[in-house]
Amino acid sequence: MSFWRRLGVPGLALLALLRATDGVAQPVPVMGYVAAKDANPKRLEVFKRGLAELGYVEGKNVRIEYREAMLDADYHAVIADFIDRKVDIIIAANVAATVAAAKATSTVPIVMLAVFDPVGIGVVRNLERPGTNVTGTTMYAPQLIGRRLRMLKSIVPGLDKVAMALNGNNANNAAQFELLRVEARGLGIEVKSLDIRKPEDVDAAFDTAMAFGAKGLVNAVDSFINSRRFALAAGAARHRLATMFSDVEYVQAGGLMAFGPGHYEGYYGGARYVDKILRGANPSDLAIAGPTEFTLSANRSTLGKLDLSLPADLASRVNEWID
């Protein structure tokens, strides 16, 4: 059992005192960081910048073990390895990692980074007081599903059918699709779910979308779906489908548009939770921080290829243009 675990979470408060002790070698807390294999590397850079601004120097007063996984089932082995290595904090960079960690341990602190709907996936009791060993940041903003759909309708003539790329293994993706269905009904739009759980499912999903007669594509928030963002953007371009995604990363991959909170705010903010836990805070008492920054992004090149243009009012709201 690690030094900090033997002390218990309250004992981590000694870290601040120990840092002030010169000339004496002190145990260095170890974090286990796990993310999707194809995650945007800038997310990790932002998290590490947050740590550095709080005084944590990797290799000096903190150590990080890095792991990645592809399929949802792969995360269980990664988390088991972290527990065997007795890491002091698990840093979960997506839903699959968070669920795997929460199932594996109720004692090791788990810090989520921009994880969608932690209550819906069953890892915390509520956002204000988690009540478990899980805390951190979320990008949960279900109200944006309807706004994305209305934006898409404003730029696609005669939009009457929309498909949603989702991961059936993710407990909250069904809820996101139901929200889409409710919003679409009021706009006279039919919707179809495209279940993508492994890389080879993407092509079949587009076959389903085209057979359905989809004129637009949206996504459910999910780490594996995000890891397929390049394939989704390429498939949409090939089939001339207008896309409205949840994160600018999809637009950078060639998607048409995106509106959402992004991940960087949550990754940067996650560092504060690490600091609080190392100083003795109990994860169960740390309120989960939601998003406060929202970005509308658009890809000029993709607009041109689809022969589409943005209404003036929508174009004026774009925060980031990708060429």
Coordinates of C-alpha atoms in Angstrom, one line a residue:
M1 CA 0.0 0.0 0.0
S2 CA 1.4 3.4 -1.0
F3 CA 2.6 6.0 1.6
W4 CA -0.4 8.3 0.9
R5 CA -2.9 5.5 1.0
R6 CA -1.6 4.3 4.3
L7 CA -2.2 7.8 5.7
G8 CA -5.7 8.0 4.1
V9 CA -7.1 11.0 2.2
P10 CA -6.9 13.3 5.2
G11 CA -3.3 12.4 5.5
L12 CA -2.6 13.9 2.1
A13 CA -2.8 17.3 3.7
L14 CA 0.7 16.6 5.0
L15 CA 1.9 17.1 1.5
A16 CA 1.9 20.9 1.8
L17 CA 4.1 20.6 4.9
L18 CA 6.4 18.1 3.5
R19 CA 7.0 20.3 0.4
A20 CA 8.3 23.0 2.7
T21 CA 10.9 20.6 4.3
D22 CA 14.3 21.2 2.6
G23 CA 17.0 18.6 2.3
V24 CA 14.8 15.6 3.2
A25 CA 13.7 13.1 0.5
Q26 CA 9.9 12.8 0.6
P27 CA 7.6 10.3 -1.0
V28 CA 6.2 11.5 -4.3
P29 CA 2.5 11.0 -5.0
V30 CA 1.8 9.0 -8.2
M31 CA -1.1 9.6 -10.5
G32 CA -2.4 7.1 -13.1
Y33 CA -3.6 9.0 -16.2
V34 CA -5.7 7.1 -18.8
A35 CA -7.3 8.5 -22.0
A36 CA -8.5 7.3 -25.4
K37 CA -5.8 6.2 -27.8
D38 CA -6.7 8.8 -30.4
A39 CA -7.5 11.6 -28.0
N40 CA -6.3 15.1 -28.9
P41 CA -2.9 15.4 -27.3
K42 CA -3.6 19.1 -26.5
R43 CA -6.0 17.9 -23.8
L44 CA -3.2 16.4 -21.8
E45 CA -1.0 19.5 -22.4
V46 CA -3.7 21.7 -20.9
F47 CA -4.1 19.4 -17.9
K48 CA -0.3 19.4 -17.3
R49 CA -0.3 23.2 -17.6
G50 CA -2.9 23.4 -14.9
L51 CA -0.8 21.3 -12.7
A52 CA 2.4 23.3 -13.4
E53 CA 0.6 26.5 -12.5
L54 CA -0.3 25.0 -9.1
G55 CA 3.4 24.1 -8.5
Y56 CA 3.5 20.5 -9.5
V57 CA 6.6 19.6 -11.5
E58 CA 6.5 16.1 -13.0
G59 CA 9.3 14.0 -11.9
K60 CA 10.1 16.3 -8.9
N61 CA 7.0 16.5 -6.6
V62 CA 4.6 14.4 -8.6
R63 CA 4.8 11.4 -10.9
I64 CA 2.4 10.4 -13.7
E65 CA 1.9 6.9 -15.2
Y66 CA 0.3 7.3 -18.7
R67 CA -1.9 4.7 -20.3
E68 CA -4.4 4.7 -23.2
A69 CA -7.1 2.4 -24.4
M70 CA -9.2 2.0 -27.6
L71 CA -12.4 0.0 -26.9
D72 CA -14.5 0.5 -23.7
A73 CA -13.6 -3.0 -22.4
D74 CA -9.9 -2.2 -22.6
Y75 CA -10.1 0.2 -19.7
H76 CA -10.7 -2.4 -17.1
A77 CA -7.2 -3.9 -17.5
V78 CA -5.6 -0.4 -17.4
I79 CA -7.4 0.4 -14.1
A80 CA -6.4 -2.9 -12.6
D81 CA -2.8 -2.2 -13.4
F82 CA -3.0 1.2 -11.7
I83 CA -4.5 -0.4 -8.6
D84 CA -1.8 -3.0 -8.6
R85 CA 0.8 -0.2 -8.8
K86 CA -0.9 1.5 -5.9
V87 CA -1.3 4.9 -7.6
D88 CA -2.5 7.6 -5.3
I89 CA -5.0 9.2 -7.7
I90 CA -6.6 7.9 -10.9
I91 CA -7.1 10.5 -13.6
A92 CA -10.0 9.4 -15.8
A93 CA -10.1 11.3 -19.1
N94 CA -13.4 9.9 -20.4
V95 CA -16.6 8.0 -19.5
A96 CA -15.2 4.5 -20.1
A97 CA -12.2 5.2 -17.9
T98 CA -14.3 6.7 -15.1
V99 CA -16.8 3.8 -15.1
A100 CA -14.0 1.2 -15.1
A101 CA -12.2 3.0 -12.2
A102 CA -15.4 3.5 -10.2
K103 CA -16.2 -0.2 -10.5
A104 CA -12.7 -1.3 -9.5
T105 CA -12.2 0.8 -6.4
S106 CA -14.2 2.8 -3.9
T107 CA -11.1 4.1 -2.0
V108 CA -8.6 5.4 -4.5
P109 CA -9.5 9.0 -5.4
I110 CA -10.7 9.4 -9.0
V111 CA -10.5 12.7 -10.8
M112 CA -12.6 13.0 -14.0
L113 CA -11.6 15.3 -16.8
A114 CA -14.5 16.8 -18.8
V115 CA -16.5 13.6 -18.4
F116 CA -20.1 13.8 -19.7
D117 CA -23.0 13.2 -17.3
P118 CA -21.3 11.6 -14.2
V119 CA -24.7 11.2 -12.5
G120 CA -26.2 9.5 -15.5
I121 CA -23.4 7.0 -15.8
G122 CA -23.8 6.2 -12.1
V123 CA -20.4 7.2 -10.6
V124 CA -21.6 10.0 -8.4
R125 CA -24.9 10.8 -6.5
N126 CA -25.1 14.4 -7.6
L127 CA -22.9 17.2 -9.0
E128 CA -22.9 19.3 -5.8
R129 CA -21.8 16.6 -3.4
P130 CA -20.6 13.5 -5.3
G131 CA -20.8 11.2 -2.2
T132 CA -18.2 8.7 -3.7
N133 CA -14.5 8.6 -4.4
V134 CA -15.2 10.3 -7.8
T135 CA -15.0 14.0 -8.5
G136 CA -13.6 16.4 -11.1
T137 CA -15.1 18.2 -14.1
T138 CA -17.9 17.6 -16.5
M139 CA -18.9 18.9 -19.9
Y140 CA -22.5 17.9 -19.4
A141 CA -24.7 20.4 -21.3
P142 CA -27.7 18.4 -22.7
Q143 CA -29.5 21.7 -23.5
L144 CA -27.1 22.1 -26.5
I145 CA -28.6 19.1 -28.4
G146 CA -31.6 21.1 -29.5
R147 CA -29.6 24.1 -30.3
R148 CA -27.3 22.1 -32.5
L149 CA -30.2 20.7 -34.4
R150 CA -31.8 24.1 -35.0
M151 CA -28.5 25.4 -36.3
L152 CA -28.2 22.5 -38.7
K153 CA -31.8 23.0 -39.9
S154 CA -31.0 26.7 -40.6
I155 CA -28.2 25.8 -43.1
V156 CA -29.5 22.6 -44.7
P157 CA -32.5 23.2 -47.1
G158 CA -35.4 20.8 -46.5
L159 CA -33.7 19.0 -43.5
D160 CA -36.1 16.3 -42.6
K161 CA -33.9 13.4 -41.5
V162 CA -30.9 13.4 -39.1
A163 CA -28.7 10.5 -37.9
M164 CA -26.8 10.4 -34.6
A165 CA -23.5 8.6 -34.2
L166 CA -23.5 7.1 -30.7
N167 CA -21.9 4.4 -28.6
G168 CA -24.3 1.8 -27.4
N169 CA -21.9 0.8 -24.6
N170 CA -22.1 4.3 -23.1
A171 CA -25.0 4.4 -20.6
N172 CA -25.9 8.0 -21.3
N173 CA -25.9 7.9 -25.1
A174 CA -29.4 6.5 -25.2
A175 CA -30.6 9.5 -23.1
Q176 CA -28.8 11.9 -25.5
F177 CA -30.6 10.2 -28.5
E178 CA -33.9 10.5 -26.7
L179 CA -33.3 14.2 -26.2
L180 CA -32.5 14.5 -29.9
R181 CA -35.8 12.7 -30.8
V182 CA -37.8 15.1 -28.6
E183 CA -36.2 18.2 -30.1
A184 CA -36.5 16.8 -33.7
R185 CA -40.2 16.0 -33.3
G186 CA -40.9 19.7 -32.7
L187 CA -39.0 20.6 -35.9
G188 CA -40.6 18.0 -38.1
I189 CA -37.4 15.9 -38.3
E190 CA -37.0 12.2 -38.1
V191 CA -34.0 10.7 -36.4
K192 CA -32.0 7.5 -36.6
S193 CA -29.3 6.2 -34.2
L194 CA -26.0 4.8 -35.6
D195 CA -24.5 2.5 -33.0
I196 CA -20.7 2.6 -33.3
R197 CA -18.8 0.5 -30.8
K198 CA -15.6 -0.5 -32.7
P199 CA -13.7 1.1 -35.6
E200 CA -15.1 -1.2 -38.3
D201 CA -18.7 0.0 -37.4
V202 CA -18.2 3.4 -39.0
D203 CA -18.7 2.4 -42.6
A204 CA -21.7 0.3 -41.8
A205 CA -23.2 3.3 -39.9
F206 CA -23.0 5.4 -43.0
D207 CA -24.7 2.7 -45.0
T208 CA -27.5 2.8 -42.4
A209 CA -27.7 6.6 -42.5
M210 CA -27.9 6.7 -46.3
A211 CA -30.6 4.0 -46.4
F212 CA -32.5 6.0 -43.9
G213 CA -32.2 9.1 -46.1
A214 CA -30.3 11.2 -43.6
K215 CA -29.4 14.7 -44.7
G216 CA -27.5 15.6 -41.6
L217 CA -25.3 13.9 -38.9
V218 CA -24.8 14.8 -35.3
N219 CA -23.0 12.9 -32.5
A220 CA -23.6 11.8 -29.0
V221 CA -20.9 12.9 -26.6
D222 CA -18.6 9.8 -26.1
S223 CA -14.9 9.3 -26.0
F224 CA -14.9 6.4 -28.5
I225 CA -17.1 8.3 -30.9
N226 CA -14.6 11.2 -30.6
S227 CA -11.7 8.9 -31.4
R228 CA -13.5 8.2 -34.7
R229 CA -13.8 11.9 -35.5
F230 CA -11.6 11.7 -38.6
A231 CA -13.5 8.7 -40.0
L232 CA -16.8 10.4 -39.3
A233 CA -15.8 13.6 -41.0
A234 CA -14.5 11.7 -44.0
G235 CA -17.6 9.6 -44.3
A236 CA -19.8 12.6 -44.0
A237 CA -17.9 14.3 -46.8
R238 CA -18.0 11.2 -49.0
H239 CA -21.8 11.0 -48.6
R240 CA -22.3 14.8 -48.6
L241 CA -23.9 14.9 -45.2
A242 CA -23.9 18.2 -43.3
T243 CA -22.6 17.7 -39.7
M244 CA -23.1 19.5 -36.5
F245 CA -20.8 18.1 -33.8
S246 CA -20.3 18.7 -30.1
D247 CA -16.7 19.7 -30.1
V248 CA -14.3 21.8 -32.2
E249 CA -12.0 18.8 -32.5
Y250 CA -14.5 17.3 -35.0
V251 CA -14.3 20.5 -37.1
Q252 CA -10.5 20.4 -37.0
A253 CA -10.9 16.8 -38.4
G254 CA -12.9 18.1 -41.3
G255 CA -16.4 18.2 -39.9
L256 CA -18.7 21.0 -41.0
M257 CA -19.7 22.7 -37.7
A258 CA -19.6 22.2 -33.9
F259 CA -21.1 23.8 -30.9
G260 CA -20.2 22.9 -27.4
P261 CA -18.1 23.4 -24.3
G262 CA -15.0 21.6 -25.6
H263 CA -12.7 19.7 -23.3
Y264 CA -9.9 22.2 -22.5
E265 CA -11.7 24.0 -19.7
G266 CA -12.4 20.7 -18.0
Y267 CA -8.9 19.4 -18.4
Y268 CA -7.4 22.6 -17.0
G269 CA -9.8 22.7 -14.1
G270 CA -9.1 19.1 -13.3
A271 CA -5.7 20.0 -12.0
R272 CA -7.4 21.9 -9.1
Y273 CA -9.0 18.7 -7.9
V274 CA -5.7 16.9 -7.9
D275 CA -4.3 19.7 -5.8
K276 CA -7.2 19.7 -3.4
I277 CA -7.0 15.9 -2.9
L278 CA -3.3 16.0 -2.3
R279 CA -3.9 18.6 0.3
G280 CA -6.3 16.5 2.2
A281 CA -9.8 17.1 0.6
N282 CA -12.2 14.2 0.4
P283 CA -13.4 13.6 -3.2
S284 CA -16.9 12.9 -2.0
D285 CA -17.2 16.5 -0.7
L286 CA -15.8 18.2 -3.8
A287 CA -18.6 19.6 -6.1
I288 CA -18.1 18.7 -9.7
A289 CA -17.5 21.7 -12.0
G290 CA -19.5 22.1 -15.2
P291 CA -18.7 24.0 -18.3
T292 CA -18.9 27.8 -18.6
E293 CA -17.3 28.4 -22.0
F294 CA -19.1 27.4 -25.2
T295 CA -17.6 27.6 -28.7
L296 CA -19.3 27.7 -32.2
S297 CA -16.8 26.6 -34.8
A298 CA -17.1 26.1 -38.6
N299 CA -15.0 24.7 -41.4
R300 CA -14.8 27.0 -44.4
S301 CA -13.5 24.3 -46.7
T302 CA -16.2 21.8 -45.8
L303 CA -18.9 24.5 -46.3
G304 CA -17.6 25.1 -49.8
K305 CA -17.4 21.4 -50.7
L306 CA -21.1 20.9 -49.6
D307 CA -22.2 24.1 -51.4
L308 CA -23.6 25.5 -48.2
S309 CA -23.4 28.9 -46.6
L310 CA -24.3 30.1 -43.1
P311 CA -27.1 32.6 -42.5
A312 CA -25.7 36.0 -41.6
D313 CA -26.9 35.7 -38.0
L314 CA -25.3 32.3 -37.5
A315 CA -22.0 33.3 -39.3
S316 CA -21.7 36.3 -36.9
R317 CA -21.7 34.0 -33.9
V318 CA -18.9 31.7 -35.1
N319 CA -16.0 31.9 -32.6
E320 CA -13.5 29.9 -34.5
W321 CA -13.2 29.4 -38.3
I322 CA -11.2 26.4 -39.5
D323 CA -9.8 26.6 -43.0

